[in-house]
Each structure stands twice: as C-alpha cells, then as structure tokens.
XYZ file of C-alpha atoms in Angstrom:
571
model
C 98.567 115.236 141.630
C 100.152 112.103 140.284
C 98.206 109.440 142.240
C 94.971 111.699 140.911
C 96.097 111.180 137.460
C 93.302 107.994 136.502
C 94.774 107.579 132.800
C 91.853 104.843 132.762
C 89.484 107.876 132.001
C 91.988 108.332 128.392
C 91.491 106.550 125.456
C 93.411 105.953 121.975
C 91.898 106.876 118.870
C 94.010 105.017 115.535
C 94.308 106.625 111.784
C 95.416 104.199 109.523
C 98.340 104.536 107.582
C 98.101 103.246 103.949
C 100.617 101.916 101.326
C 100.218 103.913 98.087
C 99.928 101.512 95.496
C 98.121 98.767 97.350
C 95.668 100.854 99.125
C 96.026 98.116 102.019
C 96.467 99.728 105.326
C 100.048 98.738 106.462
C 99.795 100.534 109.761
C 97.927 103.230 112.329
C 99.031 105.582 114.373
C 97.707 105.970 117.827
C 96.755 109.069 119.323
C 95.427 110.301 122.626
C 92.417 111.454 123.635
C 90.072 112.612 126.439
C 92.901 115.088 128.361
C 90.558 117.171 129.458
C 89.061 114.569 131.695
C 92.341 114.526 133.732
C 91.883 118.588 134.128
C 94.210 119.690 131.253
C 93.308 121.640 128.276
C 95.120 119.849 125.722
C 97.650 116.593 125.139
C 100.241 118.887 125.114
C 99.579 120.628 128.857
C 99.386 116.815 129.983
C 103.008 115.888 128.337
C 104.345 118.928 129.736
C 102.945 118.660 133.465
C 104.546 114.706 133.284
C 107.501 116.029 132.278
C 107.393 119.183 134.664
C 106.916 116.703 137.390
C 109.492 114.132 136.023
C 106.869 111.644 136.187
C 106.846 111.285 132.263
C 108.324 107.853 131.939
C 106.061 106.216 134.505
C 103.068 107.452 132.611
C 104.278 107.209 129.276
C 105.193 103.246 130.093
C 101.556 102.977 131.352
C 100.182 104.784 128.291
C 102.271 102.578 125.996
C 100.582 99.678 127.658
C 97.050 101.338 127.276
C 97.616 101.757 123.367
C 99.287 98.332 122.463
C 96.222 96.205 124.662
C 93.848 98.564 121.927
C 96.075 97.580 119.516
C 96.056 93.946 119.945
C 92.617 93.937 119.202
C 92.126 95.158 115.974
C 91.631 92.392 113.396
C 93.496 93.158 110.795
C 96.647 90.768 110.032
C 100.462 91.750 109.698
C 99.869 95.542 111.005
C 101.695 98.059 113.258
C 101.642 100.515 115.254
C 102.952 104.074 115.759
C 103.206 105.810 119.161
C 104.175 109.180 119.256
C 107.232 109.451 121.770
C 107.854 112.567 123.743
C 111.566 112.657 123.229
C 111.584 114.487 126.933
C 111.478 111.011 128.402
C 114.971 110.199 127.476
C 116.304 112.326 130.020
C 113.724 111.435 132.898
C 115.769 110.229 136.240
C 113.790 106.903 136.580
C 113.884 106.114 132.689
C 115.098 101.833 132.344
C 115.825 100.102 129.226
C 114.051 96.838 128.371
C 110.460 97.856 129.798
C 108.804 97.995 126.148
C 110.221 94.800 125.405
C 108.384 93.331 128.515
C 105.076 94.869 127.479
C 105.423 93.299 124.009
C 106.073 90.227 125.525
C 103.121 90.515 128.035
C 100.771 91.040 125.008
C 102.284 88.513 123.054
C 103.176 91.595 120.202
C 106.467 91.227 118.188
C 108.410 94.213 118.826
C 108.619 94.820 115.012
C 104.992 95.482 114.841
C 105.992 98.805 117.165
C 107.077 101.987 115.896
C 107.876 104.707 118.244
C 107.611 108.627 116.791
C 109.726 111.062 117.381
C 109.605 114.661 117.031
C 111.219 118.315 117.836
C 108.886 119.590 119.932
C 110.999 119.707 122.370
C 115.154 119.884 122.549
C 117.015 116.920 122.994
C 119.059 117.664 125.655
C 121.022 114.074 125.830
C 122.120 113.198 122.373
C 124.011 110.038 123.523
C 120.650 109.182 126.059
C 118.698 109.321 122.442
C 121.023 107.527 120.923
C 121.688 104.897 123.149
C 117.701 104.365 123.338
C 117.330 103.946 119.469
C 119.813 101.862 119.281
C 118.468 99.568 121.891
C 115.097 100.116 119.432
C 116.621 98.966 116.500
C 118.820 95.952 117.958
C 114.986 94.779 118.966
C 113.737 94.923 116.035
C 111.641 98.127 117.775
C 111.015 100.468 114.474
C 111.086 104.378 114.491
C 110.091 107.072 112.538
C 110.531 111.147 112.637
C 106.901 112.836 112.718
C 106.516 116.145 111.632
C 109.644 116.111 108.960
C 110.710 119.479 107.474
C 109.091 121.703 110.148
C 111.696 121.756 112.610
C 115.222 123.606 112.716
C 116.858 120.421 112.833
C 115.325 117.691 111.079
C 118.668 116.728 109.117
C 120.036 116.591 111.681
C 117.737 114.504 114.173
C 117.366 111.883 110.534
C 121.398 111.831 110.696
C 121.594 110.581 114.262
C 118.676 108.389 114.431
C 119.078 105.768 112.202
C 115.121 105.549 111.589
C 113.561 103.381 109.543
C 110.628 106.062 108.839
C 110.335 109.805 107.772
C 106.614 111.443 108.298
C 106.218 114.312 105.891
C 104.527 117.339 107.682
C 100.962 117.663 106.595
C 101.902 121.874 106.373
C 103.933 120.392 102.698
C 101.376 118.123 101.961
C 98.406 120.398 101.920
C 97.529 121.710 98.206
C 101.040 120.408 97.040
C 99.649 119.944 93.806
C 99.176 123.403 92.899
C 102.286 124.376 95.116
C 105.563 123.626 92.863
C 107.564 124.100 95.782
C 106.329 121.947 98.088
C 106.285 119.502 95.586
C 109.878 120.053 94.932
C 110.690 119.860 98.728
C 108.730 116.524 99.042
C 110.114 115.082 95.872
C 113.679 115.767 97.377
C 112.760 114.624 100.554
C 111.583 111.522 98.881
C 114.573 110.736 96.649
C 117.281 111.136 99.954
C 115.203 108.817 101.790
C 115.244 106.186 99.622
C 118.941 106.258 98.815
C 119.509 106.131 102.362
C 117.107 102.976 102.576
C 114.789 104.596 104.739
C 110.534 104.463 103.788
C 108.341 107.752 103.657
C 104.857 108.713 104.814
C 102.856 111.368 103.800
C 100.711 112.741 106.888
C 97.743 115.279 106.820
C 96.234 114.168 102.935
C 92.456 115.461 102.149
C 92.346 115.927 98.897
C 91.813 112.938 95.761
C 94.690 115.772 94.238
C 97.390 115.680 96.958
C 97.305 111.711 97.015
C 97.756 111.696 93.633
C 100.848 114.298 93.729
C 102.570 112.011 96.296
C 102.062 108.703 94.919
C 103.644 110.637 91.489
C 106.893 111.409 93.829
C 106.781 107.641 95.285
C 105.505 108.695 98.844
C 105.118 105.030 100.154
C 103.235 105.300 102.817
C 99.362 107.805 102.877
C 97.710 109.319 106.010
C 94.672 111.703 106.303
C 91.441 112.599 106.209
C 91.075 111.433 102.763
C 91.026 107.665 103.758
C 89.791 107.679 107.326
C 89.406 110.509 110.236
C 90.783 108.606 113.586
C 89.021 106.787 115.314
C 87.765 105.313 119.122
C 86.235 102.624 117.145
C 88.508 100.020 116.042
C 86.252 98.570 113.793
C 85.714 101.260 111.762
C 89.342 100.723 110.384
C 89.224 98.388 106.752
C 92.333 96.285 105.757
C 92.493 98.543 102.774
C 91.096 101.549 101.217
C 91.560 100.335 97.625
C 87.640 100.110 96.832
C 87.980 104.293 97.202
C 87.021 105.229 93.591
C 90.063 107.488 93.275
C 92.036 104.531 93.690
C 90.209 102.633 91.120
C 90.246 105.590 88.415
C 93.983 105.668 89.109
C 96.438 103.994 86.175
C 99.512 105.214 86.946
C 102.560 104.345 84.360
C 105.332 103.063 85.273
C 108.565 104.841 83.875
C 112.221 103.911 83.669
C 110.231 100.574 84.044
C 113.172 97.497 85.231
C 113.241 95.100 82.491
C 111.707 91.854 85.173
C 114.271 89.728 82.745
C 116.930 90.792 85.125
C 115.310 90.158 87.968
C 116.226 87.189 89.639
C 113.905 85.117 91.508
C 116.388 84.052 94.935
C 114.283 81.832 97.336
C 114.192 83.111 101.031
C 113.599 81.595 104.143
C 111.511 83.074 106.764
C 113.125 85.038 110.078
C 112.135 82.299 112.400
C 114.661 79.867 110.656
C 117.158 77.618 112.775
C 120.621 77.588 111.723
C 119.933 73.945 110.786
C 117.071 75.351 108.448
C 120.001 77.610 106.784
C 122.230 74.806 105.907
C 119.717 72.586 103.879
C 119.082 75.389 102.169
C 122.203 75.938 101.139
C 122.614 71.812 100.317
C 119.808 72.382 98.482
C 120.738 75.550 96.352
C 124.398 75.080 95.969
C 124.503 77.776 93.441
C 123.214 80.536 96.332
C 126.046 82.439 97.412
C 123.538 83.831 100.126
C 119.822 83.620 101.373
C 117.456 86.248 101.234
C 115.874 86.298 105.229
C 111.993 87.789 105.456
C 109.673 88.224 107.869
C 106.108 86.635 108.434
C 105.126 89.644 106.130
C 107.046 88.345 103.206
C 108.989 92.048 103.965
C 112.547 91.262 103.371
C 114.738 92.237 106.304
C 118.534 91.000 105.008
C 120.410 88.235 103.945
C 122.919 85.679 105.453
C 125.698 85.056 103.608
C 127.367 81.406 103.645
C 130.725 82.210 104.090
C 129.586 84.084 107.231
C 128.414 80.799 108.573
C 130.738 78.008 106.855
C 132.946 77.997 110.378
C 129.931 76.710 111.692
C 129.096 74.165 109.247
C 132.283 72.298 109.233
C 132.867 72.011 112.175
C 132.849 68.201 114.014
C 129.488 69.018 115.902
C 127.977 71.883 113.796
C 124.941 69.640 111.952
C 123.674 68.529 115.977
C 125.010 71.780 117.480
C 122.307 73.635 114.747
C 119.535 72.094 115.226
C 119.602 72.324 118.565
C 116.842 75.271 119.529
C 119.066 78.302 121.221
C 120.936 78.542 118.465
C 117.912 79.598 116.705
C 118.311 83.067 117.953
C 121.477 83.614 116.727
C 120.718 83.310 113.299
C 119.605 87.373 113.571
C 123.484 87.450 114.451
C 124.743 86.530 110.812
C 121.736 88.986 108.887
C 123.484 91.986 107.039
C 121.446 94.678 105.672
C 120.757 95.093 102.212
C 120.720 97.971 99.344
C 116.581 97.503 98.462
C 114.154 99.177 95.979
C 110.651 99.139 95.329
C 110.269 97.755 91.733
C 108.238 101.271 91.121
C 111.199 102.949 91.823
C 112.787 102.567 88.205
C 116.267 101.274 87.144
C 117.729 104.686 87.558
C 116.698 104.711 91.592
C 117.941 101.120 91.550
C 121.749 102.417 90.162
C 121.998 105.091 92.226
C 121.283 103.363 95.545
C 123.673 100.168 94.646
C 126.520 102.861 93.507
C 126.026 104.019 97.107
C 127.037 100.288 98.356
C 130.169 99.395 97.075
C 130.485 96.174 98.938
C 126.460 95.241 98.133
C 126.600 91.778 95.638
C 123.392 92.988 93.938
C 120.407 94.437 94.885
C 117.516 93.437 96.288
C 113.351 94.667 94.828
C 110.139 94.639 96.444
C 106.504 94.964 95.343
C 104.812 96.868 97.243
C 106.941 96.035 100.577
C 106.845 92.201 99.551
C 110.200 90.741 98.412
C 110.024 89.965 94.825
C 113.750 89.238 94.069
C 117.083 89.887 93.672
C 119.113 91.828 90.665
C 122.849 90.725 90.478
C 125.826 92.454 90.206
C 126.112 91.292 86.677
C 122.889 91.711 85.310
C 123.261 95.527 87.002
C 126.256 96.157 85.077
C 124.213 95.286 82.125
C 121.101 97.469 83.030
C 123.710 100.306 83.649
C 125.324 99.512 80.144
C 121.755 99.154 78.587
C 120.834 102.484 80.304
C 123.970 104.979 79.201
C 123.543 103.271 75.730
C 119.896 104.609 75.421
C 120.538 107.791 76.849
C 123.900 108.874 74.644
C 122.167 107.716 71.478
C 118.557 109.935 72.171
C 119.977 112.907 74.608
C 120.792 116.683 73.193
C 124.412 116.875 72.759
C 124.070 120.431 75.187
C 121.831 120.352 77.646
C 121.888 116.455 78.050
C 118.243 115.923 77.930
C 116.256 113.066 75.810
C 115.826 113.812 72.652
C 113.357 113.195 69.878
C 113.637 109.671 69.281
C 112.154 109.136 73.068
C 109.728 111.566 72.520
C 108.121 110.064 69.876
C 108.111 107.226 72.218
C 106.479 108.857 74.788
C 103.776 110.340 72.066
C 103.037 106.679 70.807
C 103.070 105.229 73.685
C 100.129 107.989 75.749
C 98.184 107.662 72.671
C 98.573 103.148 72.456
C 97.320 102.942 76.327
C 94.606 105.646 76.354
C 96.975 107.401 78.942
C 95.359 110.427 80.191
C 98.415 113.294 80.048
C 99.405 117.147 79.418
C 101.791 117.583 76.446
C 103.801 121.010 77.160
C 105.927 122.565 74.277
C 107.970 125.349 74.857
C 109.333 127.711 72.685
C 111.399 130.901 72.746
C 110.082 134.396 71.981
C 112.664 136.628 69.743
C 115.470 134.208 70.058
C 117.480 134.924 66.477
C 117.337 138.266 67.211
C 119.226 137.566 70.927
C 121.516 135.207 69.143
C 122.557 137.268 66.474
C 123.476 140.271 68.859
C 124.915 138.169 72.040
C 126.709 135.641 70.168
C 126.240 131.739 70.209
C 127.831 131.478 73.590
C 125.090 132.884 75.750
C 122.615 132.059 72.930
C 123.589 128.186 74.181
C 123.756 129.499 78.003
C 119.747 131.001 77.424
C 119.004 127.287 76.457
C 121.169 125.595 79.587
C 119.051 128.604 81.816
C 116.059 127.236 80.969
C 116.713 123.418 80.815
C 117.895 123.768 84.308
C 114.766 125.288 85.756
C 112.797 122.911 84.018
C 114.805 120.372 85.868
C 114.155 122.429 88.907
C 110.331 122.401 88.834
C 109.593 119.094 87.499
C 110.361 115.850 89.349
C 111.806 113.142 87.893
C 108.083 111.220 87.325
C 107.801 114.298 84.642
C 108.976 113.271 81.345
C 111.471 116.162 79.712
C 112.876 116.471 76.743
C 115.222 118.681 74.136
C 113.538 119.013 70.810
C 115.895 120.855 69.442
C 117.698 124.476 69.556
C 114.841 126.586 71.670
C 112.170 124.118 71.603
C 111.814 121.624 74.285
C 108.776 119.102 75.466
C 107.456 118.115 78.808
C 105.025 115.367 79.437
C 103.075 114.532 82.373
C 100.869 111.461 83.120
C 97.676 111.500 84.842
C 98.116 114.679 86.614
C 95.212 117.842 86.961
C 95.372 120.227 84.339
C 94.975 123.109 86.930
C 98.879 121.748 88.631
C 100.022 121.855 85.170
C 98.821 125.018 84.093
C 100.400 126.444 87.587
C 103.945 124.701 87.282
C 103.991 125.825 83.773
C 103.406 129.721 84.427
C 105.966 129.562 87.254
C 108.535 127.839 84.843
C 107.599 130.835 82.300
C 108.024 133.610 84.827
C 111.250 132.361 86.274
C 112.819 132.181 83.017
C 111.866 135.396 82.166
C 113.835 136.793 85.002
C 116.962 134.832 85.058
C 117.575 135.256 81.587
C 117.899 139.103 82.421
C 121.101 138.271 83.400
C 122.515 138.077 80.145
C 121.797 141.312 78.732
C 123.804 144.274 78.817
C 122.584 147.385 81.158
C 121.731 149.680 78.767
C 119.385 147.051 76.979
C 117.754 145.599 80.460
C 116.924 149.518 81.207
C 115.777 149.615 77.779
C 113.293 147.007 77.949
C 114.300 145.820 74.437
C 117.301 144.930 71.936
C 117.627 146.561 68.557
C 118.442 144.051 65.440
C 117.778 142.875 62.113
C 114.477 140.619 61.661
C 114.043 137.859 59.096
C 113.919 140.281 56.154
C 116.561 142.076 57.750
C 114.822 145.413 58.818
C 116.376 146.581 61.558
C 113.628 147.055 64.764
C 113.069 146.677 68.502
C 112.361 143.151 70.069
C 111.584 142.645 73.664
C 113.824 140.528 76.099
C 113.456 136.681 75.879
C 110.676 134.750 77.083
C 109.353 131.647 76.743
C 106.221 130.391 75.133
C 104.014 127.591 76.522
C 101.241 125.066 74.524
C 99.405 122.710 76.768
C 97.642 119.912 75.177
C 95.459 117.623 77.052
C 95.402 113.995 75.780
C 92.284 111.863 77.257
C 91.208 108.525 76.517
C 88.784 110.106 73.723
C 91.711 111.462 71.780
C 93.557 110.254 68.529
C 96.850 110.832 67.378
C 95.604 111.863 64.261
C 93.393 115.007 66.151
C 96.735 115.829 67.878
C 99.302 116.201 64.784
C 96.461 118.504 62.890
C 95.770 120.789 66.209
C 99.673 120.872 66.934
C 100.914 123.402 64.610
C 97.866 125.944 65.163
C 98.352 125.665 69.049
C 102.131 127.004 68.862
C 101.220 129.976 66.814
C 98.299 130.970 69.072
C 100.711 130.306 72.245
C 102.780 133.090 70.900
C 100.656 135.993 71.055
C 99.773 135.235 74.894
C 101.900 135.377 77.973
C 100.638 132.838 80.008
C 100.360 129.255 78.828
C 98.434 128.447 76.486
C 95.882 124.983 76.586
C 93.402 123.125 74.660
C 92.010 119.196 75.386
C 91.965 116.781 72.693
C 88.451 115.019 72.445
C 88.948 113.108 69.472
C-alpha cells in the first residue's frame, strides 16, 4: 500500500498561535487534513498504519516537507511553525539525523522558525533515541514543545527529559477555567514551574472572551483557539495579529508587583549573525560591558557572550585578522551561554525567584513581550530584593504573613484613581469569640492560619490578598467576571467550613454546636465556624465615597446568608 499512499491528495490547515499581551500572532500550528482521501478514517488510523508498516519516517520526512513549502508562503514576518511529531518515529529502523536540517535549508527556512510537538499518545519506547533526537533539535537551534500537557500519565516526566523550550496546556484545563477554581489552580501552577525553569507556555483549545482573560491573568504567554481563528486551508485568512478583537481592546490589565524600570538597565546587544570581529569592537567600544547580550533577527534574546570567554582569542598575535575572517563567524554560537530571563509582566517577585535559582547568573535579563528590553544587575537585584522584604515586613500580619492594611488601602486608592474595574471580597468569621473563648487562643490563631492557607490555595498570585486583622481578611481581584468570583468565593467558604471541623472536640462536631457565653454573657448555643463573604463590584462609574457609605451595611447583610454576598457600585 505504500507506493498507493499519494500524500499529494493531503493538505495542511494552520491555527495561529498568539502572544497574550500583543495580540500579534507569534506562530501556527500545522495540522493535517484530507485522510480520508488516502482510505483512512481519521489522522490517527494514517499515523498508526505508517507506523504499523514502519514506513513512518519516510512519510513523516515527506509530510514535513509538504507543511514547511505551505509555510513558506504565508506573509507574515518573523513567524514559526509547529508540527506535531509522532514520537513513534524515533524508533523507526530507517530513521537518519540531519534530514530536517536539509529541508530547512532547501526552503531557505532557519531552523529556529521550526518547532516540532511532541506528545504521549504513544509510549516512548527509546528514551536515549528521544533524547539523542532533541538534543540534535536544540544544538540546531530546532525548537520543541510538549502538546497536550497535563493529560498524560507522564507529562513531568516527558518535560524533565526533554529540555523543551514550549509547554501546550491541554484545551480539557482550559475550557470554562474561569468558573473552574481548579483548573485554574492547575494552570496557574503549571504556569509558575515553567517559567522558573525558563521554559514559555501556550494555552490550546480557548473559545471563550472569559477563558482568555483567565489565562492572560495567570501569564499564559502564548493563546490558541477558536476564539481568534478556526484553522485554516487558506493561508490568507491568517492576520499578523488579532489585537483589533474588541476583547482585546476593552482589556486594561494592571500590572502588579510592577519592576521599578529604574533598575533596569538598558545593555546594547548585537544581533546572532555577528562575526567574532563584530564582538570585539563592541567590546572596544563599551569597555564597561562585562558581556553582550546576543538576539536574534526577532529582537528575541537568545544569550550572552561573555568577554572573558573570548579574551584568549583577542590577544592573541593573529586574533584581530583570524576574526574577521568569515568561518569563524559560526563559532560565535560556540561562546553563547544561556540566560535566567523574565517577561517584564512577570513582576519583581518572579524575577527573584528565577535568579535565586541561578547562582552563577550576573543579573538577569527582561523582555517585553518576547523582545529584549534589558538587563537587571546583580546589584540593583540585591536592592529590589532589599526594597521588597522591607515593604513586606513593615505591611504583612505578624501570623499569617499576609499584607496588611497599609497595602490595602493602597490597593483601594489605587482601583478607585485608574477607574479599574475589580471585585472587593471581605471575609469575616461567624461566632468566632465564642470558639476562642472555649478552644483557647492557640487553635483560635490555627482557625485563622486554616483559612489564610486556602485562600492562598484558591487564588493565584495575580489575586491581591490581604490580613485585615484578627478574623477579617480582604481579597481583591482586577478585571475579572463577577460570576468566577462569586464561584471561587463559595468554594473558599465551603472548604473552610469543613476543615475547620477539625478542631472541635467529638462530642461538639456530633453536636452541631458549642455552648458559651455571648457578649452579655448569657450562656447559649452557637453553630461551628464559618466564614462570611461581601462582594463589592467597583466599575468605572463608581466613587470611593459610594463605597465607604455601602461598606458597613454590606457586612451586616453578608452575615445572615450563607453564600456570598454581592452588590455593584454605580456611583
């Protein structure tokens, strides 16, 4: 059947991929179509008869061809390309190394405008064989990614030995994850190990105005679905960037943890297709410049060469001549070291945790929106982290280590000065004297440390959180539906309520109730601890003034309910 296969009678369809704050599209994934022509009911049957056959690599080699000549001819600068890589071609008989390269050479493509997918659909059976492959990838400047993140049994473990440059977040996790606190939570995590480990997320299967919204809140960096564009045969129905999309306009999302741009230094760089020659004026030039920032034609920073790593070089008798002479220029890839980088979005606590995680890194290095903006020195991060544990030891609860009211107020003025459409959540215990006076202080304190951490549990760290004060605490979201609110904040209640059961003795949990003394010291029954919730709704429309009056009446009304309690401030 092979020589009947005509892959001529297939075609590739492309969905762009988009970065979240831009809205430009920064890739698009390629994806086969018209199976059925070849006899085979889905893409799937097709893989599985190539691979059934061992004929997989032959085809896959041709199909890679097939989807890069597509490729080519979209006119759209700087993009890439993702092809979705059955991993069972790793362990096919005939499979060579170097045969990509020599398509991207054909086409004139630079291998770092390729990104090959990989997935669990099937077991690897070679570990070294995948290995060795991505390796090859990555010395190439070949890019991969792992599709279909979080739905397979070993996921951590594929990300561990891969050394990918790109995590796809299943579209199952993406669907409705605004009203889904758990999938948020999963993404959110998912989100924050990637980035420490320097490696760039995607959100996959997004349809709703909603979801996009949820993932640029947990610094997705990369959108693809429905929501921006179905794929597509026709190439020209893909736009450089979806930005015009009113939900991109409407959307004014504040920065928090902002980095002060005073630290930021602003390090020249020199482009990736440098000579060696080109790297020693510049260091004549900039004798200050320990090291050079290296980028690509996409302004995306890829390293940085260090001078001592070249001074052998340099001063040697012939260095100058032997630089400039033109197969040296290759070698210059030779002296690039890899770099600790953030996304200036990312905040100054993203930016300390990642640089703890390089002890040998001299700084780090920021982007805006994958463009390299500049470099923040060792020094000046000392003094962010100083800055940093200053503000939080003077404002933070003394127990559960939480801001405290000083920030708050900050974060009041602040929603109210920019017209920042938010949900202001205070919390408040039901009964709690009574529980303190008969359990003691100790697990009166451990009631308020239960709660605090599944508020920390819920909440990512875009969600501002604070300690008011004994039972009282605050939570402040920006820009995000008032139905996800309301849901997070019921879960939060219920939880609580069934944690802190824990703490009470078994004759009161059968019981249903304590017995103690009330305020005017009557003794009478109260019912376990809960906790009560007041939404307020702050749009554009709304003063400060509107907000202190309404505040005091919304807490007493919150009481006598057991689901959270909301109204929206209009003026």
């Amino acid at each position: 059947m092979e020589d009947k296969l005509d892959i001529g009678k297939l075609d590739f369809a492309f969905q762009p991929i988009i970065n979240t704050n831009s809205g430009k599209t920064f890739a698009v994934e390629a994806l086969l179509r018209n199976c059925k022509e070849l006899g085979f009911n889905s893409i799937n049957s097709f893989f599985d008869y190539l691979a059934k056959e061992e004929i997989l690599y032959n085809y896959d080699i041709k199909l890679r061809k097939k989807a890069l000549k597509k490729f080519k001819k979209i006119d759209i600068p700087n993009i890439k390309i993702f092809y979705n890589l059955d991993n069972r071609v790793f362990n096919m008989p005939n499979k060579k190394l170097g045969k990509t390269l020599e398509i991207l050479e054909e086409l004139d493509i630079k291998p770092d405008k390729l990104c090959f997918e990989l997935t669990e659909h099937n077991l690897f059976k070679d570990e070294k064989n995948l290995q060795e492959s991505i390796k090859n990838y990555n010395q190439n400047d070949i890019k991969t990614a792992i599709d279909d993140f979080g739905t397979g049994v070993s996921g951590l473990h594929l990300l561990y030995i891969s050394d990918t440059n790109f995590v796809k977040i299943d579209k199952f996790f993406i669907s409705y994850i605004d009203k889904d606190p758990k999938k948020r939570l999963f993404c959110s995590s998912i989100v924050e190990m990637a980035h420490t480990m320097g490696i760039k997320v995607i959100a996959e299967g997004i349809e709703r105005v909603e979801e996009y919204l949820t993932c640029k809140d947990i610094k997705v960096d990369y959108l693809q679905g429905y929501l921006f564009c179905r794929p597509t045969i026709d190439i020209t129905e893909i736009k450089k960037s979806y930005k015009g999309r009113s939900f991109f306009k409407k959307d004014r999302r504040v920065l928090s943890n902002n980095i002060d741009k005073s630290f930021i230094e602003k390090v020249d760089a020199i482009s990736d297709d440098s000579s060696l020659h080109d790297l020693f004026i510049y260091f004549k030039e900039h004798t200050k410049n320990t090291f050079v920032p290296v980028v690509n034609s996409e302004k995306k920073i890829l390293g940085a060469i260090y001078e001592v790593d070249i001074k052998k070089i340099s001063y040697s008798q012939y260095g100058l001549s032997l630089a400039k002479n033109q197969s040296f220029k290759a070698k210059l890839k030779h002296y690039l070291q890899a770099v600790p980088e953030i996304d200036i979005s990312w905040g100054i606590d993203k930016a300390l945790e990642i640089f703890n995680l390089r002890n040998d890194a001299k700084g780090i290095f920021v982007s805006k929106d994958s463009i390299y903006y500049g470099f923040i020195s060792l020094n000046n991060l000392l003094l962010l982290s100083y800055k940093r544990n200053i503000e939080i030891a003077e404002n933070q609860n003394p127990l559960t280590k939480l801001p405290g009211n000083n920030q708050i107020d900050d974060f009041i003025y602040n929603i109210f000065d920019k017209k920042i459409q938010s949900q202001i959540i205070y919390f408040d215990f039901n009964d709690f004297k009574p529980f303190n006076d008969t359990y003691g202080f100790r697990l009166g304190d451990r009631a308020i440390l239960m709660f605090s951490e599944i508020l920390q549990k819920y909440l990512s760290r875009e969600s501002f959180i604070a300690h008011i004060g004994g039972d009282d605490f605050f939570v402040g979201f920006v820009n995000m539906s008032y139905e996800n609110v309301y849901n997070i904040i019921f879960n939060i209640q219920k939880e609580f309520e069934h944690n802190v059961q824990s703490l009470y003795n078994e004759n009161d949990l059968k019981n249903g109730h304590i017995t103690a003394k009330d305020r005017y010291g009557t003794i009478r029954e109260f019912k376990l601890l809960s906790v009560s919730a007041s939404i307020i709704e702050v749009n554009k429309q709304s003063s400060i003034e509107n907000f202190n009056s309404k505040l005091g009446e919304i807490k007493k009304r919150s009481k006598f309910i057991d689901k959270p309690f909301g109204i929206c401030i209009n003026m």
